mmCIF file of C-alpha atoms and ligand atoms in Angstrom:
data_model
loop_
_atom_site.group_PDB
_atom_site.id
_atom_site.type_symbol
_atom_site.label_atom_id
_atom_site.label_comp_id
_atom_site.label_asym_id
_atom_site.label_seq_id
_atom_site.Cartn_x
_atom_site.Cartn_y
_atom_site.Cartn_z
ATOM 1 C CA MET W 1042 111.742 33.798 330.170
ATOM 2 C CA THR W 1043 112.961 31.061 332.467
ATOM 3 C CA ASP W 1044 116.234 31.255 334.417
ATOM 4 C CA GLU W 1045 117.628 28.465 332.274
ATOM 5 C CA ARG W 1046 117.063 30.470 329.117
ATOM 6 C CA SER W 1047 118.678 33.751 330.524
ATOM 7 C CA ARG W 1048 121.703 31.797 331.716
ATOM 8 C CA PHE W 1049 122.074 30.445 328.235
ATOM 9 C CA GLU W 1050 122.655 33.946 326.787
ATOM 10 C CA THR W 1051 125.422 34.554 329.209
ATOM 11 C CA ARG W 1052 126.993 31.223 328.624
ATOM 12 C CA LEU W 1053 126.947 31.599 324.817
ATOM 13 C CA THR W 1054 129.013 34.796 325.323
ATOM 14 C CA HIS W 1055 131.705 33.046 327.309
ATOM 15 C CA LEU W 1056 131.800 29.367 326.254
ATOM 16 C CA GLY W 1057 134.750 27.918 324.287
ATOM 17 C CA ARG W 1058 137.149 30.831 324.746
ATOM 18 C CA PRO W 1059 139.695 30.235 327.368
ATOM 19 C CA PRO W 1060 142.009 33.348 327.080
ATOM 20 C CA VAL W 1061 145.309 31.416 327.139
ATOM 21 C CA ARG W 1062 144.268 29.436 324.046
ATOM 22 C CA SER W 1063 143.929 32.626 321.868
ATOM 23 C CA HIS W 1064 146.710 34.818 323.345
ATOM 24 C CA GLY W 1065 143.924 37.073 324.718
ATOM 25 C CA PHE W 1066 142.018 37.632 321.512
ATOM 26 C CA VAL W 1067 138.292 37.540 322.263
ATOM 27 C CA ASN W 1068 137.110 35.035 319.682
ATOM 28 C CA THR W 1069 139.181 31.993 318.907
ATOM 29 C CA PRO W 1070 141.184 32.741 315.650
ATOM 30 C CA VAL W 1071 141.315 30.416 312.727
ATOM 31 C CA HIS W 1072 143.987 27.734 313.138
ATOM 32 C CA ARG W 1073 144.720 26.160 309.759
ATOM 33 C CA GLY W 1074 147.026 23.222 309.093
ATOM 34 C CA SER W 1075 147.741 19.691 308.021
ATOM 35 C CA THR W 1076 151.199 19.000 309.547
ATOM 36 C CA VAL W 1077 151.528 19.403 313.257
ATOM 37 C CA LEU W 1078 155.244 19.349 314.199
ATOM 38 C CA GLN W 1079 156.026 16.876 317.041
ATOM 39 C CA PRO W 1080 158.862 17.531 319.599
ATOM 40 C CA SER W 1081 160.530 14.063 319.001
ATOM 41 C CA SER W 1082 160.035 10.685 317.330
ATOM 42 C CA GLN W 1083 158.996 9.088 320.580
ATOM 43 C CA ALA W 1084 156.574 11.990 321.376
ATOM 44 C CA ARG W 1085 154.975 11.460 317.944
ATOM 45 C CA ILE W 1086 154.222 7.852 318.762
ATOM 46 C CA ASP W 1087 152.910 8.658 322.302
ATOM 47 C CA ASN W 1088 150.859 11.620 321.155
ATOM 48 C CA SER W 1089 149.312 9.665 318.269
ATOM 49 C CA LYS W 1090 147.768 7.258 320.917
ATOM 50 C CA ARG W 1091 145.996 10.297 322.435
ATOM 51 C CA ARG W 1092 144.798 11.885 319.244
ATOM 52 C CA PHE W 1093 141.140 11.520 320.123
ATOM 53 C CA GLU W 1094 141.887 13.458 323.383
ATOM 54 C CA ARG W 1095 142.836 16.660 321.630
ATOM 55 C CA VAL W 1096 146.606 15.903 321.580
ATOM 56 C CA MET W 1097 147.284 17.403 318.142
ATOM 57 C CA THR W 1098 149.223 15.224 315.753
ATOM 58 C CA TYR W 1099 147.675 15.929 312.362
ATOM 59 C CA GLY W 1100 145.149 18.406 310.946
ATOM 60 C CA THR W 1101 142.511 15.777 310.322
ATOM 61 C CA GLN W 1102 142.065 15.318 314.188
ATOM 62 C CA GLY W 1103 141.045 18.984 314.412
ATOM 63 C CA GLY W 1104 142.762 21.960 316.135
ATOM 64 C CA PRO W 1105 141.987 24.825 318.413
ATOM 65 C CA THR W 1106 139.195 26.324 316.294
ATOM 66 C CA HIS W 1107 137.364 22.977 316.123
ATOM 67 C CA TYR W 1108 137.820 22.431 319.813
ATOM 68 C CA ALA W 1109 136.451 25.846 320.693
ATOM 69 C CA LEU W 1110 133.267 24.979 318.740
ATOM 70 C CA GLU W 1111 133.088 21.551 320.229
ATOM 71 C CA ASP W 1112 133.152 23.041 323.700
ATOM 72 C CA VAL W 1113 130.299 25.441 322.802
ATOM 73 C CA VAL W 1114 128.004 22.753 321.295
ATOM 74 C CA ALA W 1115 128.721 20.166 324.049
ATOM 75 C CA ALA W 1116 127.920 22.767 326.666
ATOM 76 C CA ILE W 1117 124.642 23.990 325.127
ATOM 77 C CA GLU W 1118 123.381 20.463 324.742
ATOM 78 C CA GLY W 1119 124.570 19.280 328.116
ATOM 79 C CA GLY W 1120 126.959 16.577 326.779
ATOM 80 C CA THR W 1121 130.639 15.814 327.735
ATOM 81 C CA HIS W 1122 132.266 15.540 324.248
ATOM 82 C CA CYS W 1123 131.414 16.781 320.712
ATOM 83 C CA THR W 1124 132.837 15.981 317.288
ATOM 84 C CA ILE W 1125 132.519 18.540 314.546
ATOM 85 C CA VAL W 1126 132.033 17.169 310.935
ATOM 86 C CA GLY W 1127 131.576 18.869 307.632
ATOM 87 C CA THR W 1128 127.788 18.785 307.254
ATOM 88 C CA GLY W 1129 124.615 18.052 309.258
ATOM 89 C CA LEU W 1130 124.160 14.991 307.095
ATOM 90 C CA ALA W 1131 127.645 13.721 307.963
ATOM 91 C CA ALA W 1132 126.715 14.251 311.623
ATOM 92 C CA VAL W 1133 123.722 11.817 310.950
ATOM 93 C CA ALA W 1134 125.830 9.246 309.087
ATOM 94 C CA VAL W 1135 128.906 9.073 311.430
ATOM 95 C CA PRO W 1136 127.091 7.922 314.592
ATOM 96 C CA LEU W 1137 124.802 5.511 312.639
ATOM 97 C CA LEU W 1138 127.938 3.907 311.132
ATOM 98 C CA ALA W 1139 129.781 4.066 314.527
ATOM 99 C CA PHE W 1140 127.112 2.131 316.352
ATOM 100 C CA LEU W 1141 125.823 -0.243 313.621
ATOM 101 C CA LYS W 1142 127.451 -3.057 311.780
ATOM 102 C CA ALA W 1143 126.406 -5.873 309.371
ATOM 103 C CA GLY W 1144 123.621 -7.933 310.896
ATOM 104 C CA ASP W 1145 122.398 -5.053 313.150
ATOM 105 C CA HIS W 1146 118.922 -3.468 313.114
ATOM 106 C CA CYS W 1147 117.972 0.155 313.469
ATOM 107 C CA LEU W 1148 114.607 1.845 314.234
ATOM 108 C CA MET W 1149 113.814 5.185 312.583
ATOM 109 C CA PRO W 1150 110.753 7.435 312.824
ATOM 110 C CA ASP W 1151 108.682 7.819 309.692
ATOM 111 C CA SER W 1152 109.057 11.631 309.926
ATOM 112 C CA VAL W 1153 112.846 11.401 309.807
ATOM 113 C CA TYR W 1154 115.037 13.927 307.792
ATOM 114 C CA GLY W 1155 114.787 12.720 304.210
ATOM 115 C CA PRO W 1156 118.493 12.060 303.520
ATOM 116 C CA ALA W 1157 118.721 10.025 306.774
ATOM 117 C CA ARG W 1158 116.040 7.795 305.329
ATOM 118 C CA GLY W 1159 117.963 7.739 302.105
ATOM 119 C CA LEU W 1160 121.060 6.481 303.946
ATOM 120 C CA ALA W 1161 119.127 3.846 305.825
ATOM 121 C CA GLU W 1162 117.278 2.568 302.768
ATOM 122 C CA GLY W 1163 120.328 2.753 300.479
ATOM 123 C CA MET W 1164 123.902 2.324 301.614
ATOM 124 C CA MET W 1165 123.086 0.937 305.064
ATOM 125 C CA THR W 1166 120.921 -1.866 303.480
ATOM 126 C CA GLY W 1167 123.927 -2.581 301.147
ATOM 127 C CA TRP W 1168 126.085 -3.037 304.246
ATOM 128 C CA GLY W 1169 123.690 -5.503 305.829
ATOM 129 C CA ILE W 1170 122.083 -3.123 308.313
ATOM 130 C CA GLU W 1171 118.337 -3.414 308.387
ATOM 131 C CA THR W 1172 116.057 -0.457 309.226
ATOM 132 C CA THR W 1173 112.453 -0.489 310.339
ATOM 133 C CA PHE W 1174 110.428 2.715 310.204
ATOM 134 C CA TYR W 1175 107.945 3.387 312.981
ATOM 135 C CA PRO W 1176 105.156 6.039 313.458
ATOM 136 C CA PRO W 1177 106.849 9.061 315.132
ATOM 137 C CA THR W 1178 104.123 9.565 317.729
ATOM 138 C CA THR W 1179 104.221 5.954 318.958
ATOM 139 C CA THR W 1180 104.077 5.170 322.589
ATOM 140 C CA ALA W 1181 106.812 3.019 324.096
ATOM 141 C CA GLU W 1182 104.296 0.168 324.539
ATOM 142 C CA ALA W 1183 103.523 0.199 320.820
ATOM 143 C CA LEU W 1184 107.196 0.561 319.777
ATOM 144 C CA ALA W 1185 108.378 -2.376 322.071
ATOM 145 C CA PRO W 1186 107.351 -5.202 319.658
ATOM 146 C CA LEU W 1187 109.403 -3.617 316.807
ATOM 147 C CA PHE W 1188 112.650 -4.180 318.794
ATOM 148 C CA GLN W 1189 114.538 -7.208 317.704
ATOM 149 C CA PRO W 1190 117.429 -8.995 319.573
ATOM 150 C CA ASN W 1191 119.858 -7.234 317.111
ATOM 151 C CA THR W 1192 118.355 -3.705 317.429
ATOM 152 C CA ARG W 1193 121.309 -1.471 318.354
ATOM 153 C CA VAL W 1194 120.098 1.998 317.492
ATOM 154 C CA LEU W 1195 116.755 3.764 318.179
ATOM 155 C CA TYR W 1196 116.831 6.928 316.069
ATOM 156 C CA LEU W 1197 114.709 9.895 317.118
ATOM 157 C CA GLU W 1198 113.903 13.323 315.687
ATOM 158 C CA SER W 1199 111.468 15.571 317.477
ATOM 159 C CA PRO W 1200 109.672 17.416 316.070
ATOM 160 C CA GLY W 1201 109.816 15.447 312.767
ATOM 161 C CA SER W 1202 111.213 17.034 309.553
ATOM 162 C CA HIS W 1203 108.488 18.808 307.487
ATOM 163 C CA THR W 1204 105.596 17.417 309.514
ATOM 164 C CA PHE W 1205 106.547 18.435 313.139
ATOM 165 C CA GLU W 1206 105.215 15.456 315.070
ATOM 166 C CA MET W 1207 106.489 15.371 318.670
ATOM 167 C CA GLN W 1208 108.078 12.237 320.132
ATOM 168 C CA ASP W 1209 107.940 11.124 323.710
ATOM 169 C CA VAL W 1210 111.744 10.969 323.907
ATOM 170 C CA PRO W 1211 112.197 10.150 327.609
ATOM 171 C CA ALA W 1212 109.838 7.099 327.310
ATOM 172 C CA LEU W 1213 111.318 5.935 324.058
ATOM 173 C CA ALA W 1214 114.934 6.391 325.089
ATOM 174 C CA ALA W 1215 114.265 4.410 328.299
ATOM 175 C CA LEU W 1216 112.817 1.654 326.216
ATOM 176 C CA ALA W 1217 115.892 1.584 323.998
ATOM 177 C CA HIS W 1218 118.131 1.247 327.036
ATOM 178 C CA ALA W 1219 116.028 -1.595 328.416
ATOM 179 C CA ARG W 1220 116.555 -3.384 325.063
ATOM 180 C CA GLY W 1221 120.268 -2.722 324.987
ATOM 181 C CA ALA W 1222 120.096 -0.100 322.199
ATOM 182 C CA VAL W 1223 121.538 3.311 321.904
ATOM 183 C CA ALA W 1224 119.122 6.312 321.699
ATOM 184 C CA MET W 1225 120.312 8.780 319.043
ATOM 185 C CA ILE W 1226 118.500 12.050 318.342
ATOM 186 C CA ASP W 1227 118.609 14.672 315.624
ATOM 187 C CA ASN W 1228 118.258 17.781 317.808
ATOM 188 C CA THR W 1229 118.563 20.439 315.036
ATOM 189 C CA TRP W 1230 115.169 21.910 315.750
ATOM 190 C CA GLY W 1231 115.586 21.767 319.515
ATOM 191 C CA ILE W 1232 119.066 23.491 319.616
ATOM 192 C CA HIS W 1233 119.445 24.392 323.369
ATOM 193 C CA HIS W 1234 115.663 24.319 323.977
ATOM 194 C CA PHE W 1235 115.839 20.545 324.251
ATOM 195 C CA GLN W 1236 118.415 18.983 326.489
ATOM 196 C CA PRO W 1237 118.924 15.462 324.895
ATOM 197 C CA PHE W 1238 121.100 13.916 327.651
ATOM 198 C CA ALA W 1239 118.885 15.068 330.480
ATOM 199 C CA LYS W 1240 116.019 13.390 328.594
ATOM 200 C CA GLY W 1241 117.807 10.072 328.283
ATOM 201 C CA CYS W 1242 119.494 10.196 324.860
ATOM 202 C CA ASP W 1243 123.087 8.918 324.273
ATOM 203 C CA VAL W 1244 123.993 10.700 321.065
ATOM 204 C CA SER W 1245 122.765 14.109 319.829
ATOM 205 C CA ILE W 1246 123.087 15.375 316.198
ATOM 206 C CA GLN W 1247 122.914 18.994 315.145
ATOM 207 C CA ALA W 1248 123.130 20.594 311.733
ATOM 208 C CA LEU W 1249 125.134 23.681 312.774
ATOM 209 C CA THR W 1250 124.353 24.855 309.275
ATOM 210 C CA LYS W 1251 121.020 26.083 310.696
ATOM 211 C CA TYR W 1252 120.742 28.598 313.621
ATOM 212 C CA VAL W 1253 124.362 28.270 314.953
ATOM 213 C CA GLY W 1254 125.741 29.253 311.566
ATOM 214 C CA GLY W 1255 122.784 31.621 311.284
ATOM 215 C CA HIS W 1256 123.729 33.280 307.977
ATOM 216 C CA SER W 1257 123.062 30.611 305.403
ATOM 217 C CA ASP W 1258 126.764 30.640 304.311
ATOM 218 C CA ILE W 1259 128.287 27.539 305.957
ATOM 219 C CA LEU W 1260 127.650 23.842 306.177
ATOM 220 C CA LEU W 1261 128.647 22.123 309.483
ATOM 221 C CA GLY W 1262 127.474 19.276 311.740
ATOM 222 C CA SER W 1263 128.032 18.074 315.328
ATOM 223 C CA VAL W 1264 127.811 14.782 317.203
ATOM 224 C CA THR W 1265 127.601 15.148 320.899
ATOM 225 C CA VAL W 1266 127.724 12.404 323.519
ATOM 226 C CA ASN W 1267 127.836 12.109 327.317
ATOM 227 C CA SER W 1268 130.498 9.440 327.952
ATOM 228 C CA GLU W 1269 134.126 8.853 327.115
ATOM 229 C CA ALA W 1270 133.312 5.485 325.650
ATOM 230 C CA HIS W 1271 130.724 6.880 323.186
ATOM 231 C CA HIS W 1272 133.152 9.755 322.378
ATOM 232 C CA LEU W 1273 135.873 7.260 321.354
ATOM 233 C CA LYS W 1274 133.401 5.401 319.151
ATOM 234 C CA VAL W 1275 132.149 8.551 317.352
ATOM 235 C CA ARG W 1276 135.591 10.137 317.077
ATOM 236 C CA GLY W 1277 137.036 6.884 315.956
ATOM 237 C CA ALA W 1278 134.427 6.491 313.193
ATOM 238 C CA ALA W 1279 134.719 10.078 312.009
ATOM 239 C CA SER W 1280 138.492 9.737 311.917
ATOM 240 C CA ALA W 1281 138.415 6.300 310.115
ATOM 241 C CA MET W 1282 136.226 7.743 307.362
ATOM 242 C CA GLY W 1283 138.335 10.884 307.047
ATOM 243 C CA HIS W 1284 135.648 13.315 308.218
ATOM 244 C CA TYR W 1285 136.907 16.887 308.647
ATOM 245 C CA ALA W 1286 135.360 20.326 308.806
ATOM 246 C CA SER W 1287 137.062 23.517 307.565
ATOM 247 C CA PRO W 1288 138.467 25.675 310.533
ATOM 248 C CA ASP W 1289 137.170 28.708 308.634
ATOM 249 C CA ASP W 1290 133.614 27.405 308.858
ATOM 250 C CA CYS W 1291 134.099 26.486 312.528
ATOM 251 C CA TRP W 1292 135.213 30.074 313.173
ATOM 252 C CA LEU W 1293 132.059 31.344 311.439
ATOM 253 C CA ALA W 1294 130.003 29.035 313.426
ATOM 254 C CA LEU W 1295 131.615 30.408 316.654
ATOM 255 C CA ARG W 1296 130.770 33.879 315.440
ATOM 256 C CA GLY W 1297 127.212 32.802 314.801
ATOM 257 C CA ALA W 1298 126.926 31.219 318.189
ATOM 258 C CA ARG W 1299 127.728 34.424 319.921
ATOM 259 C CA THR W 1300 124.556 36.153 318.639
ATOM 260 C CA MET W 1301 122.353 32.995 318.411
ATOM 261 C CA ALA W 1302 120.348 33.525 321.617
ATOM 262 C CA VAL W 1303 119.303 37.056 320.491
ATOM 263 C CA ARG W 1304 118.404 35.860 316.953
ATOM 264 C CA LEU W 1305 116.570 32.816 318.277
ATOM 265 C CA LYS W 1306 114.572 34.782 320.777
ATOM 266 C CA HIS W 1307 113.389 37.186 318.126
ATOM 267 C CA GLN W 1308 112.752 34.485 315.586
ATOM 268 C CA GLU W 1309 110.770 32.319 317.996
ATOM 269 C CA GLN W 1310 108.366 35.129 318.773
ATOM 270 C CA ALA W 1311 108.158 36.272 315.096
ATOM 271 C CA GLY W 1312 107.522 32.708 313.992
ATOM 272 C CA LEU W 1313 104.680 32.336 316.515
ATOM 273 C CA GLU W 1314 103.177 35.705 315.535
ATOM 274 C CA VAL W 1315 103.151 34.668 311.734
ATOM 275 C CA ALA W 1316 101.838 31.190 312.776
ATOM 276 C CA ARG W 1317 98.877 32.676 314.760
ATOM 277 C CA TRP W 1318 98.081 35.037 311.920
ATOM 278 C CA LEU W 1319 97.942 32.126 309.403
ATOM 279 C CA GLN W 1320 95.959 29.915 311.802
ATOM 280 C CA ALA W 1321 93.128 32.506 311.624
ATOM 281 C CA ARG W 1322 93.075 32.485 307.817
ATOM 282 C CA PRO W 1323 90.281 30.558 306.053
ATOM 283 C CA GLU W 1324 92.722 29.038 303.554
ATOM 284 C CA VAL W 1325 94.573 27.262 306.407
ATOM 285 C CA ALA W 1326 93.467 23.966 307.883
ATOM 286 C CA ARG W 1327 96.084 23.704 310.661
ATOM 287 C CA ILE W 1328 99.515 24.972 311.743
ATOM 288 C CA LEU W 1329 102.187 22.285 312.306
ATOM 289 C CA HIS W 1330 104.037 23.938 315.217
ATOM 290 C CA PRO W 1331 104.369 22.223 318.610
ATOM 291 C CA ALA W 1332 104.625 25.518 320.490
ATOM 292 C CA MET W 1333 101.006 26.368 319.376
ATOM 293 C CA PRO W 1334 98.623 25.288 322.115
ATOM 294 C CA GLU W 1335 96.288 23.626 319.462
ATOM 295 C CA ASP W 1336 99.132 21.338 318.205
ATOM 296 C CA PRO W 1337 98.638 17.624 319.067
ATOM 297 C CA GLY W 1338 102.307 17.473 320.237
ATOM 298 C CA HIS W 1339 101.936 20.661 322.470
ATOM 299 C CA ALA W 1340 101.841 18.824 325.756
ATOM 300 C CA ILE W 1341 105.101 17.018 325.072
ATOM 301 C CA TRP W 1342 106.765 20.198 323.866
ATOM 302 C CA LYS W 1343 105.685 22.037 326.920
ATOM 303 C CA ARG W 1344 106.976 19.238 329.180
ATOM 304 C CA ASP W 1345 110.345 18.677 327.426
ATOM 305 C CA PHE W 1346 111.300 22.014 325.740
ATOM 306 C CA THR W 1347 112.145 25.449 326.973
ATOM 307 C CA GLY W 1348 111.363 27.199 323.752
ATOM 308 C CA ALA W 1349 110.918 26.881 319.967
ATOM 309 C CA CYS W 1350 112.752 27.907 316.787
ATOM 310 C CA SER W 1351 111.067 29.640 313.847
ATOM 311 C CA LEU W 1352 110.521 26.627 311.522
ATOM 312 C CA PHE W 1353 106.982 25.271 311.137
ATOM 313 C CA GLY W 1354 104.452 23.945 308.719
ATOM 314 C CA VAL W 1355 101.194 25.321 307.297
ATOM 315 C CA LEU W 1356 98.602 22.694 306.283
ATOM 316 C CA PHE W 1357 96.242 24.177 303.727
ATOM 317 C CA GLN W 1358 92.547 23.340 303.317
ATOM 318 C CA PRO W 1359 92.276 20.083 301.243
ATOM 319 C CA ARG W 1360 90.567 21.894 298.310
ATOM 320 C CA TYR W 1361 93.840 23.348 297.125
ATOM 321 C CA THR W 1362 95.986 21.548 294.536
ATOM 322 C CA GLU W 1363 99.784 21.404 294.323
ATOM 323 C CA ALA W 1364 99.629 23.921 291.523
ATOM 324 C CA ASP W 1365 97.638 26.369 293.739
ATOM 325 C CA ILE W 1366 100.275 25.975 296.516
ATOM 326 C CA PHE W 1367 103.119 26.516 294.018
ATOM 327 C CA ARG W 1368 101.414 29.714 292.897
ATOM 328 C CA PHE W 1369 101.179 30.918 296.502
ATOM 329 C CA VAL W 1370 104.834 30.135 297.240
ATOM 330 C CA ASP W 1371 106.029 31.585 293.937
ATOM 331 C CA GLY W 1372 104.032 34.774 294.645
ATOM 332 C CA LEU W 1373 105.881 35.491 297.917
ATOM 333 C CA THR W 1374 108.405 38.255 297.559
ATOM 334 C CA LEU W 1375 110.165 38.293 300.992
ATOM 335 C CA PHE W 1376 110.328 34.492 301.500
ATOM 336 C CA GLY W 1377 112.846 32.797 299.415
ATOM 337 C CA ILE W 1378 112.269 29.342 298.002
ATOM 338 C CA GLY W 1379 115.003 26.980 299.097
ATOM 339 C CA ALA W 1380 116.271 24.216 301.291
ATOM 340 C CA SER W 1381 117.922 24.565 304.714
ATOM 341 C CA TRP W 1382 116.839 27.100 307.403
ATOM 342 C CA GLY W 1383 118.032 28.870 310.512
ATOM 343 C CA GLY W 1384 119.520 31.878 308.662
ATOM 344 C CA PHE W 1385 118.622 35.587 309.021
ATOM 345 C CA GLU W 1386 116.226 35.466 306.003
ATOM 346 C CA SER W 1387 112.755 33.886 305.625
ATOM 347 C CA LEU W 1388 112.131 30.863 303.467
ATOM 348 C CA ALA W 1389 109.052 28.976 302.122
ATOM 349 C CA LEU W 1390 109.097 25.441 300.726
ATOM 350 C CA PRO W 1391 106.203 23.343 299.385
ATOM 351 C CA THR W 1392 106.360 20.335 301.819
ATOM 352 C CA ASN W 1393 104.620 17.469 300.063
ATOM 353 C CA PRO W 1394 107.213 16.735 297.407
ATOM 354 C CA SER W 1395 109.717 16.108 300.234
ATOM 355 C CA VAL W 1396 107.590 14.042 302.510
ATOM 356 C CA GLN W 1397 108.173 10.279 302.318
ATOM 357 C CA ARG W 1398 106.197 7.934 304.377
ATOM 358 C CA SER W 1399 106.280 4.132 304.797
ATOM 359 C CA VAL W 1400 104.093 3.353 307.772
ATOM 360 C CA SER W 1401 102.076 6.526 308.543
ATOM 361 C CA PRO W 1402 99.286 8.336 306.532
ATOM 362 C CA PRO W 1403 100.260 11.101 304.091
ATOM 363 C CA LEU W 1404 99.578 14.700 304.882
ATOM 364 C CA PRO W 1405 95.710 15.396 304.488
ATOM 365 C CA GLY W 1406 96.313 18.279 302.059
ATOM 366 C CA GLN W 1407 99.043 20.457 300.622
ATOM 367 C CA ALA W 1408 101.530 21.925 303.044
ATOM 368 C CA VAL W 1409 104.232 24.601 303.071
ATOM 369 C CA ARG W 1410 107.205 24.746 305.465
ATOM 370 C CA LEU W 1411 108.033 28.300 306.586
ATOM 371 C CA HIS W 1412 111.257 29.589 308.121
ATOM 372 C CA VAL W 1413 110.701 33.023 309.707
ATOM 373 C CA GLY W 1414 113.845 35.231 309.597
ATOM 374 C CA LEU W 1415 114.759 38.637 310.955
ATOM 375 C CA GLU W 1416 112.647 40.819 308.713
ATOM 376 C CA GLN W 1417 109.996 42.958 310.253
ATOM 377 C CA THR W 1418 107.147 40.598 311.160
ATOM 378 C CA ALA W 1419 104.477 42.978 309.786
ATOM 379 C CA ASP W 1420 106.208 42.927 306.371
ATOM 380 C CA LEU W 1421 106.269 39.145 306.372
ATOM 381 C CA ILE W 1422 102.529 39.053 307.224
ATOM 382 C CA ALA W 1423 101.779 41.576 304.471
ATOM 383 C CA ASP W 1424 103.663 39.415 301.970
ATOM 384 C CA LEU W 1425 101.820 36.200 303.051
ATOM 385 C CA ASP W 1426 98.483 38.176 302.737
ATOM 386 C CA GLN W 1427 99.142 39.289 299.158
ATOM 387 C CA ALA W 1428 100.301 35.811 298.133
ATOM 388 C CA LEU W 1429 97.172 34.097 299.745
ATOM 389 C CA ARG W 1430 95.092 36.267 297.353
ATOM 390 C CA LEU W 1431 96.625 34.250 294.468
ATOM 391 C CA LEU W 1432 94.817 31.157 295.681
ATOM 392 C CA PRO W 1433 91.415 30.383 293.967
ATOM 393 C CA ARG W 1434 88.404 31.624 295.972
HETATM 394 C C1 PLP R 370 119.438 20.404 307.480
HETATM 395 C C2 PLP R 370 119.260 19.192 308.327
HETATM 396 C C3 PLP R 370 120.230 18.258 308.432
HETATM 397 C C4 PLP R 370 121.455 18.230 307.478
HETATM 398 O O1 PLP R 370 122.282 19.426 307.648
HETATM 399 P P1 PLP R 370 123.154 19.800 306.411
HETATM 400 O O2 PLP R 370 124.264 20.593 307.081
HETATM 401 O O3 PLP R 370 122.298 20.609 305.415
HETATM 402 O O4 PLP R 370 123.741 18.553 305.784
HETATM 403 C C5 PLP R 370 120.015 17.197 309.319
HETATM 404 N N1 PLP R 370 118.905 17.105 310.093
HETATM 405 C C6 PLP R 370 117.924 18.031 310.017
HETATM 406 C C7 PLP R 370 116.684 17.850 310.832
HETATM 407 C C8 PLP R 370 118.066 19.121 309.171
HETATM 408 O O5 PLP R 370 117.077 20.015 309.090
#
């Protein structure tokens, strides 16, 4: 374990809890409310001008529980300001709409989280914002010709949703800046293992629903930036559209954050153990996991990340049909079938039905996305072993 990772555990224990704010209580309590009483009519006007600077004037601008979580997320990603919104998808939509307007152009990787593609191809098109999809593993040289004079956002996600391609973020973010565009990344897989601002990004998105929540019982998203100007843009857009997150969910996310380092450390190792076991199986063609030395994105992962989470893909031999793979997944007893990830429990999801591609080749076979939880790893492997026997010989 590197120094940076051990420091992270200490910081997660102490971040976002200045004692004065909570009258000495260890974790920030839930502060609920719509009305915030103001000391005078003039103070109300003055305070309202500073509402994006945590001067509380109305519940929609957030309160102490939101701010505590914002401080935790901004610190773990190395940003200066964070805005909490109701879901991870809202955290994707808010900065896209903050930085793009009619007539602008956006670049998105082909491996992007499906609903982000849906937003770009649907509502954003309706508002006059054009999006071009690019191959996720592109070099900066190959991406350069896709920039237009009106390109304002380069969207990144590394590794990609479902297919786990690694992106050369520092090179691509530098290209975006040279072309006057903002580099925006979905860092949900990276969590604290990838430091988006140190690698040249301007905006970082996280679905806190995943490992920060950690218990599959909340939805929450964050948008982190590293400048006051970008903060005002993001906070202004979230406020204009009425985005808000429940303080109860923020409180649960703060609770989740306190144990996240321990959970992640266990799940990273358990995930790799399961991945290595699967890699040796004759039914499996390849593991889609950048922390595996055989993965084509491993060199980038090793250069840019300090660790991994426990979400990865399993690409099966091409002889298996979708029906075979459904039988395998349905035969698992410890892995639930469901969307989302980052909780304490293991999940399996057939990948191909969710993968959409416009400029890169489809997966060369059936795939399954696995999320490895906190169960005993030997039990998970035994479950996979019995379900693999359901595949045709
Ligand atoms: C889950 C997820 C989101 C969306 O989060 P929700 O809270 O479920 O809306 C965004 N990006 C990635 C990469 C995700 O996996």
